[in-house]
Short mmCIF file of C-alpha atoms and ligand atoms in Angstrom, two decimals:
data_model
loop_
_atom_site.label_atom_id
_atom_site.label_comp_id
_atom_site.label_asym_id
_atom_site.label_seq_id
_atom_site.Cartn_x
_atom_site.Cartn_y
_atom_site.Cartn_z
CA MET A 1 66.11 201.34 238.69
CA GLU A 2 69.02 201.15 241.07
CA VAL A 3 71.93 199.03 239.86
CA ALA A 4 73.54 196.91 242.58
CA PRO A 5 77.16 198.07 243.09
CA THR A 6 79.72 195.66 241.66
CA LYS A 7 81.59 193.86 244.39
CA THR A 8 85.31 194.57 244.51
CA HIS A 9 87.03 191.42 243.25
CA ILE A 10 90.57 190.65 244.40
CA THR A 11 92.83 187.62 243.90
CA LEU A 12 95.36 186.03 246.20
CA LEU A 13 98.09 183.61 245.21
CA THR A 14 99.63 181.05 247.53
CA SER A 15 102.73 178.93 247.02
CA PRO A 16 102.72 175.25 248.02
CA GLY A 17 102.74 174.35 251.72
CA MET A 18 100.23 174.58 254.51
CA GLY A 19 102.32 177.27 256.18
CA HIS A 20 101.54 179.54 253.20
CA LEU A 21 98.03 178.31 252.34
CA ILE A 22 96.60 178.78 255.84
CA PRO A 23 97.47 182.46 256.39
CA VAL A 24 96.52 183.36 252.82
CA LEU A 25 93.09 181.72 253.31
CA GLU A 26 92.70 183.67 256.52
CA LEU A 27 93.64 186.93 254.81
CA GLY A 28 91.18 186.20 252.00
CA GLN A 29 88.52 185.52 254.56
CA CYS A 30 89.15 188.91 256.24
CA PHE A 31 88.65 190.70 252.92
CA ALA A 32 85.44 188.76 252.30
CA VAL A 33 83.98 189.10 255.81
CA HIS A 34 85.07 192.58 256.87
CA HIS A 35 84.94 194.27 253.47
CA GLY A 36 82.40 192.26 251.46
CA PHE A 37 84.91 191.58 248.67
CA LEU A 38 84.68 188.80 246.16
CA VAL A 39 87.87 186.86 246.76
CA THR A 40 89.52 184.33 244.44
CA ILE A 41 92.42 182.35 245.89
CA PHE A 42 94.80 180.62 243.51
CA VAL A 43 96.65 177.75 245.12
CA VAL A 44 99.81 176.52 243.44
CA THR A 45 100.08 172.76 243.92
CA THR A 46 102.65 170.18 242.99
CA ASP A 47 102.21 166.57 242.03
CA ALA A 48 103.72 165.71 245.43
CA SER A 49 101.97 168.14 247.74
CA THR A 50 99.51 166.99 250.37
CA ALA A 51 97.71 170.30 250.75
CA GLN A 52 94.74 169.33 248.58
CA GLN A 53 94.07 166.21 250.64
CA LEU A 54 93.82 168.04 253.90
CA PRO A 55 90.45 169.14 255.22
CA HIS A 56 91.45 172.45 256.69
CA TYR A 57 90.24 174.67 253.91
CA SER A 58 86.75 173.15 253.69
CA SER A 59 85.30 175.76 256.05
CA TYR A 60 86.52 178.55 253.75
CA ARG A 61 84.67 177.30 250.70
CA ASP A 62 81.45 179.24 251.38
CA LEU A 63 83.22 182.57 251.47
CA LEU A 64 86.04 182.18 248.98
CA ASN A 65 86.45 181.06 245.39
CA ILE A 66 89.37 178.64 245.83
CA VAL A 67 91.09 177.58 242.60
CA PHE A 68 93.71 174.82 242.72
CA LEU A 69 95.99 175.40 239.70
CA SER A 70 96.99 172.28 237.81
CA PRO A 71 99.89 170.68 239.65
CA VAL A 72 103.44 171.51 238.77
CA GLY A 73 105.49 168.31 238.33
CA VAL A 74 108.37 168.54 240.78
CA SER A 75 110.27 165.33 240.10
CA ASP A 76 112.05 166.73 237.02
CA LEU A 77 112.15 170.28 238.31
CA VAL A 78 113.68 170.26 241.79
CA THR A 79 116.17 168.10 243.59
CA ASP A 80 116.48 167.32 247.30
CA SER A 81 119.83 169.11 247.38
CA MET A 82 118.27 172.48 246.52
CA ALA A 83 117.35 174.95 249.27
CA ILE A 84 113.61 175.03 250.01
CA LEU A 85 113.51 178.70 248.91
CA SER A 86 114.97 177.89 245.46
CA GLN A 87 112.61 174.95 245.07
CA LEU A 88 109.61 177.16 245.75
CA VAL A 89 110.83 179.91 243.42
CA LEU A 90 111.19 177.39 240.59
CA ILE A 91 107.79 175.83 241.22
CA MET A 92 106.12 179.25 241.26
CA ARG A 93 107.88 180.25 238.03
CA HIS A 94 106.40 177.20 236.32
CA ALA A 95 102.94 178.04 237.56
CA MET A 96 102.94 181.56 236.00
CA PRO A 97 101.54 180.76 232.53
CA ILE A 98 98.56 178.90 233.99
CA LEU A 99 97.96 181.67 236.52
CA ARG A 100 97.93 184.21 233.64
CA ALA A 101 95.36 182.15 231.78
CA GLU A 102 93.15 181.79 234.86
CA ILE A 103 93.27 185.54 235.65
CA ALA A 104 92.35 186.41 232.05
CA GLU A 105 89.14 184.41 232.47
CA LEU A 106 87.97 185.98 235.75
CA LYS A 107 84.79 188.03 235.93
CA PRO A 108 84.35 190.62 237.19
CA ARG A 109 87.87 191.67 236.45
CA PRO A 110 89.94 191.57 239.67
CA LEU A 111 91.41 194.82 240.90
CA ALA A 112 94.29 193.53 242.95
CA LEU A 113 96.66 190.59 243.23
CA VAL A 114 98.11 189.65 246.62
CA VAL A 115 100.98 187.15 246.45
CA ASP A 116 102.99 185.46 249.18
CA LEU A 117 106.75 185.78 249.42
CA PHE A 118 107.38 183.33 246.58
CA GLY A 119 104.85 184.78 244.16
CA THR A 120 106.45 188.11 243.21
CA GLU A 121 107.09 186.97 239.62
CA ALA A 122 103.30 187.28 239.19
CA PHE A 123 103.64 191.09 239.44
CA GLU A 124 104.26 191.12 235.71
CA ILE A 125 100.84 189.54 235.20
CA ALA A 126 99.24 192.09 237.61
CA ASP A 127 100.83 194.92 235.64
CA ASP A 128 99.55 193.53 232.33
CA PHE A 129 96.02 193.33 233.69
CA GLY A 130 96.19 196.74 235.41
CA MET A 131 95.84 195.31 238.93
CA LEU A 132 97.24 196.66 242.16
CA LYS A 133 99.89 194.34 243.52
CA TYR A 134 100.64 193.41 247.11
CA VAL A 135 102.89 190.96 248.91
CA PHE A 136 101.60 189.13 251.93
CA ASN A 137 104.66 188.34 254.03
CA THR A 138 103.35 185.34 255.97
CA THR A 139 106.08 185.59 258.52
CA ASN A 140 107.38 188.46 260.75
CA ALA A 141 108.56 192.02 259.98
CA TRP A 142 112.13 191.23 260.99
CA PHE A 143 112.41 188.66 258.21
CA LEU A 144 110.81 191.15 255.83
CA ALA A 145 113.48 193.68 256.85
CA LEU A 146 116.22 191.12 256.14
CA THR A 147 114.68 190.28 252.75
CA LEU A 148 114.37 193.90 251.64
CA TYR A 149 117.88 194.73 252.80
CA TYR A 150 119.67 191.53 251.64
CA PRO A 151 120.23 192.69 248.02
CA HIS A 152 121.98 195.78 249.42
CA HIS A 153 124.21 194.03 251.95
CA ASP A 154 127.85 194.45 250.93
CA GLU A 155 129.79 191.30 250.10
CA THR A 156 132.18 191.82 253.06
CA SER A 157 129.44 191.72 255.69
CA LYS A 158 127.83 188.65 254.02
CA HIS A 159 131.27 186.97 253.97
CA ASP A 160 132.00 187.87 257.60
CA HIS A 161 128.62 186.57 258.65
CA VAL A 162 128.93 183.24 256.91
CA TYR A 163 132.62 182.50 257.49
CA LEU A 164 133.49 184.48 260.67
CA HIS A 165 130.02 184.09 262.22
CA LYS A 166 129.67 187.84 262.75
CA PRO A 167 126.12 189.18 263.21
CA LEU A 168 124.46 190.52 260.06
CA ASP A 169 123.38 194.17 260.44
CA ILE A 170 119.95 195.34 259.28
CA PRO A 171 119.55 199.14 259.48
CA GLY A 172 117.46 200.15 262.50
CA CYS A 173 116.70 196.53 263.47
CA ALA A 174 118.16 193.97 265.85
CA PRO A 175 121.25 192.43 264.23
CA LEU A 176 120.98 188.85 263.14
CA GLU A 177 123.17 186.23 264.80
CA TYR A 178 124.90 183.56 262.79
CA GLU A 179 122.50 180.89 263.99
CA GLY A 180 119.59 182.95 262.70
CA THR A 181 120.26 182.66 259.01
CA LEU A 182 119.93 178.90 258.75
CA ASP A 183 119.71 178.29 255.01
CA LEU A 184 122.05 181.10 254.01
CA ASN A 185 124.80 180.18 256.41
CA SER A 186 124.57 176.43 255.91
CA ARG A 187 124.88 176.89 252.14
CA PRO A 188 127.61 179.51 251.73
CA ASP A 189 128.39 178.48 248.17
CA ASP A 190 124.81 178.24 246.97
CA ARG A 191 124.76 181.15 244.48
CA VAL A 192 121.33 180.21 243.21
CA LEU A 193 119.86 180.53 246.74
CA GLN A 194 121.59 183.90 247.24
CA GLU A 195 120.43 185.22 243.86
CA ASP A 196 116.86 183.97 244.36
CA TYR A 197 116.67 185.55 247.79
CA ALA A 198 118.12 188.86 246.61
CA LYS A 199 115.68 188.94 243.68
CA MET A 200 112.79 188.36 246.08
CA GLY A 201 113.83 191.47 248.04
CA LEU A 202 114.14 193.57 244.90
CA ASP A 203 110.79 192.36 243.54
CA MET A 204 109.02 193.08 246.78
CA ALA A 205 110.16 196.65 246.63
CA LYS A 206 108.03 197.05 243.47
CA ALA A 207 104.75 196.22 245.22
CA ASP A 208 102.00 198.73 245.99
CA GLY A 209 102.01 197.50 249.56
CA ILE A 210 103.43 194.77 251.79
CA LEU A 211 101.13 193.08 254.30
CA VAL A 212 102.81 191.36 257.22
CA ASN A 213 101.41 188.65 259.49
CA SER A 214 102.54 190.55 262.56
CA TRP A 215 101.26 193.53 264.54
CA GLU A 216 102.48 196.98 265.57
CA CYS A 217 103.14 196.24 269.28
CA LEU A 218 104.98 193.03 268.53
CA GLU A 219 107.68 194.57 266.38
CA PRO A 220 107.66 198.36 266.87
CA ARG A 221 111.40 198.87 266.31
CA THR A 222 111.51 196.87 263.05
CA LEU A 223 108.34 198.43 261.67
CA LYS A 224 109.69 201.91 262.43
CA ALA A 225 112.93 201.07 260.60
CA LEU A 226 111.00 199.77 257.61
CA ARG A 227 109.14 203.09 257.34
CA ASP A 228 112.06 205.39 258.05
CA PRO A 229 113.43 206.95 254.83
CA ASN A 230 116.89 207.10 256.44
CA LEU A 231 116.90 203.43 257.35
CA LEU A 232 115.17 200.64 255.41
CA GLY A 233 112.96 203.18 253.65
CA ARG A 234 116.08 204.00 251.57
CA PHE A 235 115.78 200.59 249.90
CA SER A 236 112.02 200.22 249.71
CA SER A 237 109.40 202.97 249.97
CA VAL A 238 106.56 200.46 249.76
CA PRO A 239 104.04 200.94 252.61
CA VAL A 240 104.15 198.16 255.18
CA HIS A 241 100.82 197.05 256.65
CA PRO A 242 100.92 194.71 259.70
CA VAL A 243 97.59 192.84 259.62
CA GLY A 244 98.20 189.93 262.01
CA PRO A 245 98.09 187.73 263.76
CA LEU A 246 96.01 185.86 261.16
CA ILE A 247 95.71 182.21 262.13
CA ARG A 248 93.27 179.41 261.42
CA PRO A 249 90.71 179.45 264.24
CA VAL A 250 89.62 176.29 266.05
CA ASN A 251 87.40 174.23 263.80
CA PRO A 252 84.08 173.47 265.51
CA VAL A 253 83.62 170.39 263.27
CA GLU A 254 86.87 168.98 264.53
CA ASN A 255 85.70 169.58 268.08
CA PHE A 256 82.13 168.34 268.03
CA VAL A 257 81.46 165.96 265.14
CA SER A 258 84.40 163.88 263.96
CA ARG A 259 86.55 164.55 266.94
CA SER A 260 90.11 163.40 266.55
CA LYS A 261 91.41 160.83 269.03
CA VAL A 262 94.14 163.24 270.09
CA LEU A 263 91.54 165.58 271.53
CA ASP A 264 89.81 162.69 273.32
CA TRP A 265 93.13 161.71 274.82
CA LEU A 266 93.90 165.30 275.86
CA ASP A 267 90.52 165.44 277.67
CA LEU A 268 91.82 162.80 280.06
CA GLN A 269 95.02 164.66 281.00
CA PRO A 270 95.45 167.23 283.78
CA ALA A 271 95.46 170.94 282.90
CA ARG A 272 98.66 172.20 281.29
CA SER A 273 100.41 168.89 281.75
CA VAL A 274 101.06 167.88 278.11
CA LEU A 275 103.97 168.86 275.88
CA TYR A 276 102.92 169.09 272.23
CA VAL A 277 105.77 168.23 269.82
CA SER A 278 105.57 169.06 266.14
CA PHE A 279 107.88 170.29 263.43
CA GLY A 280 105.31 171.94 261.20
CA SER A 281 104.02 170.79 257.83
CA GLY A 282 107.36 169.65 256.41
CA GLY A 283 109.98 169.32 259.15
CA THR A 284 111.87 166.03 259.51
CA LEU A 285 114.76 164.79 261.64
CA SER A 286 117.58 162.34 260.96
CA ALA A 287 117.22 158.80 262.32
CA ASP A 288 119.76 159.47 265.12
CA GLN A 289 118.04 162.69 266.11
CA LEU A 290 114.61 161.06 266.10
CA THR A 291 115.96 158.36 268.46
CA GLU A 292 117.46 160.95 270.82
CA LEU A 293 114.24 162.93 270.83
CA ALA A 294 112.23 159.80 271.66
CA TRP A 295 114.59 158.98 274.54
CA GLY A 296 114.59 162.60 275.68
CA LEU A 297 110.78 162.56 275.87
CA GLU A 298 110.79 159.25 277.70
CA VAL A 299 113.37 160.17 280.32
CA SER A 300 111.78 163.55 280.92
CA GLN A 301 108.74 161.69 282.24
CA GLN A 302 106.44 164.38 281.00
CA ARG A 303 103.16 163.80 279.17
CA PHE A 304 103.36 164.43 275.45
CA VAL A 305 101.62 164.40 272.07
CA TRP A 306 104.20 163.91 269.31
CA VAL A 307 103.51 164.30 265.60
CA VAL A 308 106.07 161.93 264.07
CA ARG A 309 107.38 161.49 260.52
CA PRO A 310 109.80 158.97 259.08
CA PRO A 311 113.41 160.11 259.46
CA ILE A 312 115.23 161.63 256.52
CA GLU A 313 119.02 162.07 256.55
CA SER A 314 119.63 164.63 253.86
CA SER A 315 117.01 167.26 254.56
CA SER A 316 115.34 169.00 257.49
CA PHE A 317 112.26 169.79 255.39
CA GLY A 318 111.88 166.29 254.01
CA SER A 319 108.09 166.11 254.20
CA TYR A 320 107.44 169.38 252.44
CA PHE A 321 106.94 167.92 248.97
CA ARG A 322 106.45 164.31 249.82
CA GLN A 323 103.35 162.21 249.91
CA ASP A 324 101.91 161.37 253.29
CA LYS A 325 103.52 158.16 254.58
CA ARG A 326 101.64 156.39 257.36
CA THR A 327 102.20 152.91 258.69
CA LYS A 328 99.32 150.48 258.29
CA ASP A 329 98.68 149.80 262.01
CA GLY A 330 99.54 153.34 263.21
CA THR A 331 102.71 152.22 265.03
CA PRO A 332 105.77 153.84 263.42
CA ASP A 333 108.60 151.33 263.10
CA TYR A 334 111.29 154.02 263.04
CA LEU A 335 111.00 154.91 266.76
CA PRO A 336 113.17 153.09 269.35
CA ASP A 337 112.00 149.53 270.06
CA GLY A 338 109.28 149.49 272.68
CA PHE A 339 109.04 153.30 272.86
CA VAL A 340 105.32 153.46 272.06
CA SER A 341 104.35 150.74 274.54
CA ARG A 342 106.65 152.01 277.32
CA THR A 343 105.23 155.54 277.06
CA ARG A 344 101.62 154.49 276.47
CA GLU A 345 100.43 155.83 279.81
CA VAL A 346 101.86 159.31 279.34
CA GLY A 347 102.27 159.88 275.62
CA LEU A 348 100.50 159.76 272.32
CA VAL A 349 102.21 159.42 268.99
CA VAL A 350 100.40 160.74 265.93
CA GLU A 351 101.74 160.02 262.45
CA MET A 352 102.32 162.82 259.94
CA TRP A 353 99.61 165.37 260.80
CA ALA A 354 97.48 166.46 263.77
CA PRO A 355 94.80 169.13 264.27
CA GLN A 356 97.30 171.65 265.67
CA THR A 357 95.10 174.65 266.33
CA GLU A 358 92.64 172.47 268.24
CA ILE A 359 95.46 170.87 270.23
CA LEU A 360 97.02 174.19 271.16
CA ALA A 361 93.63 175.50 272.24
CA HIS A 362 93.15 172.49 274.58
CA GLU A 363 93.61 173.27 278.29
CA SER A 364 95.74 170.15 278.86
CA VAL A 365 98.58 171.51 276.73
CA GLY A 366 101.27 173.15 278.78
CA ALA A 367 104.03 173.84 276.20
CA PHE A 368 104.89 173.36 272.55
CA LEU A 369 108.21 172.01 271.30
CA SER A 370 108.25 173.42 267.76
CA HIS A 371 110.45 174.09 264.75
CA GLY A 372 109.28 177.68 265.14
CA GLY A 373 107.37 178.14 261.88
CA TRP A 374 105.68 181.53 262.08
CA ASN A 375 102.14 180.14 261.97
CA SER A 376 102.94 177.78 264.83
CA ILE A 377 104.29 180.70 266.82
CA LEU A 378 101.19 182.81 266.23
CA GLU A 379 98.95 179.87 267.13
CA SER A 380 100.90 179.49 270.37
CA VAL A 381 100.59 183.16 271.23
CA VAL A 382 96.86 183.27 270.59
CA ASN A 383 96.32 180.12 272.66
CA GLU A 384 98.74 181.29 275.34
CA VAL A 385 101.10 178.29 275.09
CA PRO A 386 104.82 178.80 275.89
CA MET A 387 107.25 177.34 273.36
CA ILE A 388 110.56 175.53 273.09
CA CYS A 389 112.19 176.34 269.80
CA TRP A 390 114.00 173.79 267.69
CA PRO A 391 114.63 175.56 264.39
CA LEU A 392 115.20 173.48 261.29
CA TYR A 393 115.22 175.54 258.10
CA ALA A 394 114.13 178.74 256.32
CA GLU A 395 113.68 181.71 258.68
CA GLN A 396 113.09 179.51 261.75
CA GLY A 397 116.49 180.46 263.25
CA MET A 398 115.42 184.11 263.23
CA ASN A 399 112.10 183.19 264.76
CA ALA A 400 113.79 181.27 267.56
CA ALA A 401 116.07 184.23 268.34
CA MET A 402 113.15 186.62 268.29
CA LEU A 403 110.99 184.47 270.56
CA SER A 404 113.62 183.60 273.15
CA ASP A 405 116.02 186.57 273.10
CA HIS A 406 113.72 189.51 272.18
CA LEU A 407 110.24 188.46 273.36
CA GLY A 408 110.95 185.97 276.13
CA MET A 409 108.03 183.72 275.18
CA ALA A 410 110.13 180.68 274.41
CA THR A 411 113.13 178.80 275.63
CA ARG A 412 115.70 177.34 273.32
CA SER A 413 118.88 175.40 273.78
CA ARG A 414 121.92 176.72 271.99
CA GLU A 415 122.66 173.07 271.25
CA VAL A 416 119.47 172.75 269.18
CA GLY A 417 119.88 173.45 265.54
CA PRO A 418 120.29 171.70 262.23
CA GLY A 419 123.95 170.76 262.77
CA GLY A 420 124.80 167.91 265.09
CA VAL A 421 122.53 165.59 266.99
CA VAL A 422 121.08 167.00 270.23
CA GLU A 423 121.43 164.39 272.97
CA ARG A 424 118.66 163.00 275.11
CA GLU A 425 119.91 164.58 278.38
CA VAL A 426 119.88 168.04 276.80
CA ILE A 427 116.38 167.41 275.49
CA LYS A 428 115.22 166.12 278.87
CA GLU A 429 116.44 169.25 280.67
CA MET A 430 114.93 171.53 278.07
CA ILE A 431 111.55 169.87 278.39
CA ARG A 432 111.60 169.81 282.16
CA ARG A 433 112.51 173.49 282.34
CA ALA A 434 109.53 174.35 280.15
CA MET A 435 107.04 172.04 281.84
CA GLU A 436 107.82 172.72 285.50
CA LYS A 437 105.13 175.35 285.61
CA ASP A 438 105.63 176.43 289.23
CA GLN A 439 109.29 177.24 288.66
CA GLU A 440 111.07 180.17 287.12
CA PRO A 441 111.77 180.48 284.17
CA ALA A 442 108.54 178.73 283.08
CA LYS A 443 106.50 181.28 285.10
CA PHE A 444 108.31 184.17 283.45
CA VAL A 445 107.73 182.74 279.95
CA ARG A 446 104.03 182.17 280.64
CA ALA A 447 103.59 185.76 281.81
CA LYS A 448 105.24 186.96 278.59
CA VAL A 449 102.99 184.84 276.39
CA LEU A 450 99.92 186.22 278.19
CA GLU A 451 101.16 189.77 277.51
CA LEU A 452 101.62 189.01 273.84
CA LYS A 453 98.23 187.34 273.58
CA ARG A 454 96.56 190.48 274.95
CA SER A 455 98.38 192.77 272.57
CA ALA A 456 97.44 190.46 269.67
CA GLU A 457 93.80 190.63 270.68
CA ALA A 458 93.95 194.44 270.85
CA ALA A 459 95.49 194.64 267.38
CA LEU A 460 92.72 192.50 265.88
CA ALA A 461 89.83 194.15 267.69
CA LYS A 462 87.64 196.75 265.98
CA GLY A 463 89.67 199.95 265.94
CA GLY A 464 92.90 197.94 266.54
CA SER A 465 96.06 198.52 264.52
CA SER A 466 95.83 195.41 262.35
CA ARG A 467 92.16 195.96 261.50
CA GLY A 468 93.11 199.54 260.59
CA SER A 469 95.93 198.34 258.28
CA LEU A 470 93.60 195.97 256.50
CA GLU A 471 90.96 198.68 256.09
CA GLN A 472 93.56 200.88 254.44
CA VAL A 473 94.50 198.16 251.95
CA ALA A 474 90.82 197.44 251.28
CA LYS A 475 90.19 201.12 250.60
CA GLU A 476 93.05 201.14 248.08
CA CYS A 477 91.50 198.19 246.26
CA GLU A 478 88.14 199.92 246.18
CA THR A 479 89.75 203.12 244.90
CA GLY A 480 91.31 201.05 242.16
CA LEU A 481 87.76 199.97 241.22
CA ARG A 482 86.47 203.56 241.08
CA GLU A 483 89.40 204.71 238.96
CA THR A 484 88.98 201.80 236.57
CA ALA A 485 85.26 202.54 236.30
CA ARG A 486 85.99 206.22 235.48
CA GLY A 487 88.54 205.21 232.87
CA ALA A 488 86.22 202.70 231.21
N1 UDP B 1 99.86 172.09 261.02
C1 UDP B 1 98.84 171.27 261.47
N2 UDP B 1 99.11 170.01 261.81
C2 UDP B 1 100.36 169.46 261.77
C3 UDP B 1 101.43 170.28 261.31
C4 UDP B 1 101.15 171.59 260.97
O1 UDP B 1 97.69 171.72 261.54
O2 UDP B 1 100.53 168.31 262.11
C5 UDP B 1 99.58 173.46 260.59
C6 UDP B 1 99.94 174.41 261.74
O3 UDP B 1 98.86 174.60 262.61
C7 UDP B 1 100.33 175.67 260.95
C8 UDP B 1 100.87 175.17 259.62
O4 UDP B 1 100.38 173.83 259.50
O5 UDP B 1 99.18 176.45 260.70
C9 UDP B 1 102.39 175.11 259.61
O6 UDP B 1 102.87 176.41 259.48
P1 UDP B 1 104.25 176.86 260.15
O7 UDP B 1 104.46 178.26 259.67
O8 UDP B 1 104.16 176.72 261.61
O9 UDP B 1 105.34 175.90 259.63
P2 UDP B 1 105.75 175.40 258.20
O10 UDP B 1 105.02 174.14 257.99
O11 UDP B 1 105.38 176.45 257.16
O12 UDP B 1 107.20 175.18 258.32
#
């Protein structure tokens, strides 16, 4: 009698936040669909995270075994004054014992553990259970290069970057401007952040492989430097596998059954006439900045969909760990008096959360004003939507530089950043420049986005570079299975 071959079982671990959960689910789905793997995804949650309440992962349930770990209590653990990176590192550390217990129970025994950037402390668990260990860097290769090199940067160059605003060199890669290192430069005395970040780079160098949500043609120079033993390969010899762009595809349920009112509204607007404004899953603005943005939108006289959140003074990622706060009648009281009624004909305000992928795929959307989270960027590329970057925290400053200065698929204003308040006239000009589609530079940017979209499609197609990278990792996982079977 023939015995059915055991399916290769692998596990993935995601830290809190939709920006981490979505690409990890997509990666898990690729292993399940393209390689027939059994995939268990562990989702670290907190008692304040909204991820579990959101419907986006429902379509993955048929293919993946999704396990929400019992929530980590954040109120006694993290404070608003801590950098987002340090908060996530602490939360993940607290989730480790429960992850260990869950992995011990899994059958068949998983052969590999793939963690996101914040999950490298789980490598110890992977070692104890004899699993291969991978990092999935859910952002770009340039950020990966910085992370791997950061522990080896000398103190003088770090000092000169933070205090003299000199660019930070990364061997073989584009240097990083002062504005690019948002959290590090705005918290020069935060030793915990610096140590956490350096540890992340050192831990990643112990992986069996690093997967990146990018593709060969998008970042050839950086990927070459990462693999060159005379450049970044001196600090990490871990193979780097670009597997992207992995993004959540348009949800057919959202489109055809319980269609959101945003999509109905977009149906009524002319092609490419609407600016979509959103600061990701956690981004927030101060009250003054929110007011200026509202006025900027109004005086620009462009159509818009704006995902709004209550203002927060002390933090640019204020919604990351907070419960969803919506007003009862759907009219936010923190926008300028009369804003919603004055702009009713041209704009739509959506509180807290909107179906972003579906919005970006809609033909009425002409540009995206974004905080520049990496998922948002990839979603823009795939849907051919030019961007305006308004970086707020984490690696978003690097992303803005990459998009506008290196790739030309976005515009940004030097006046936009987490520091002072950007005034309405600056915002108006920025929006107009991006939306005037018959003018240069909007035409130039659109041509660039189209070019990137085509190269992304080629990378993901059968025989493309990203599919090839994923196949290589899948083969390693299967080889792990054969070796284990031999040793048993
Ligand atoms: N997102 C969404 N609706 C929203 C805000 C965000 O669907 O109103 C999704 C977005 O499509 C993306 C993710 O949440 O997939 C946010 O990831 P990103 O890397 O852009 O930013 P982050 O939230 O991690 O800063």
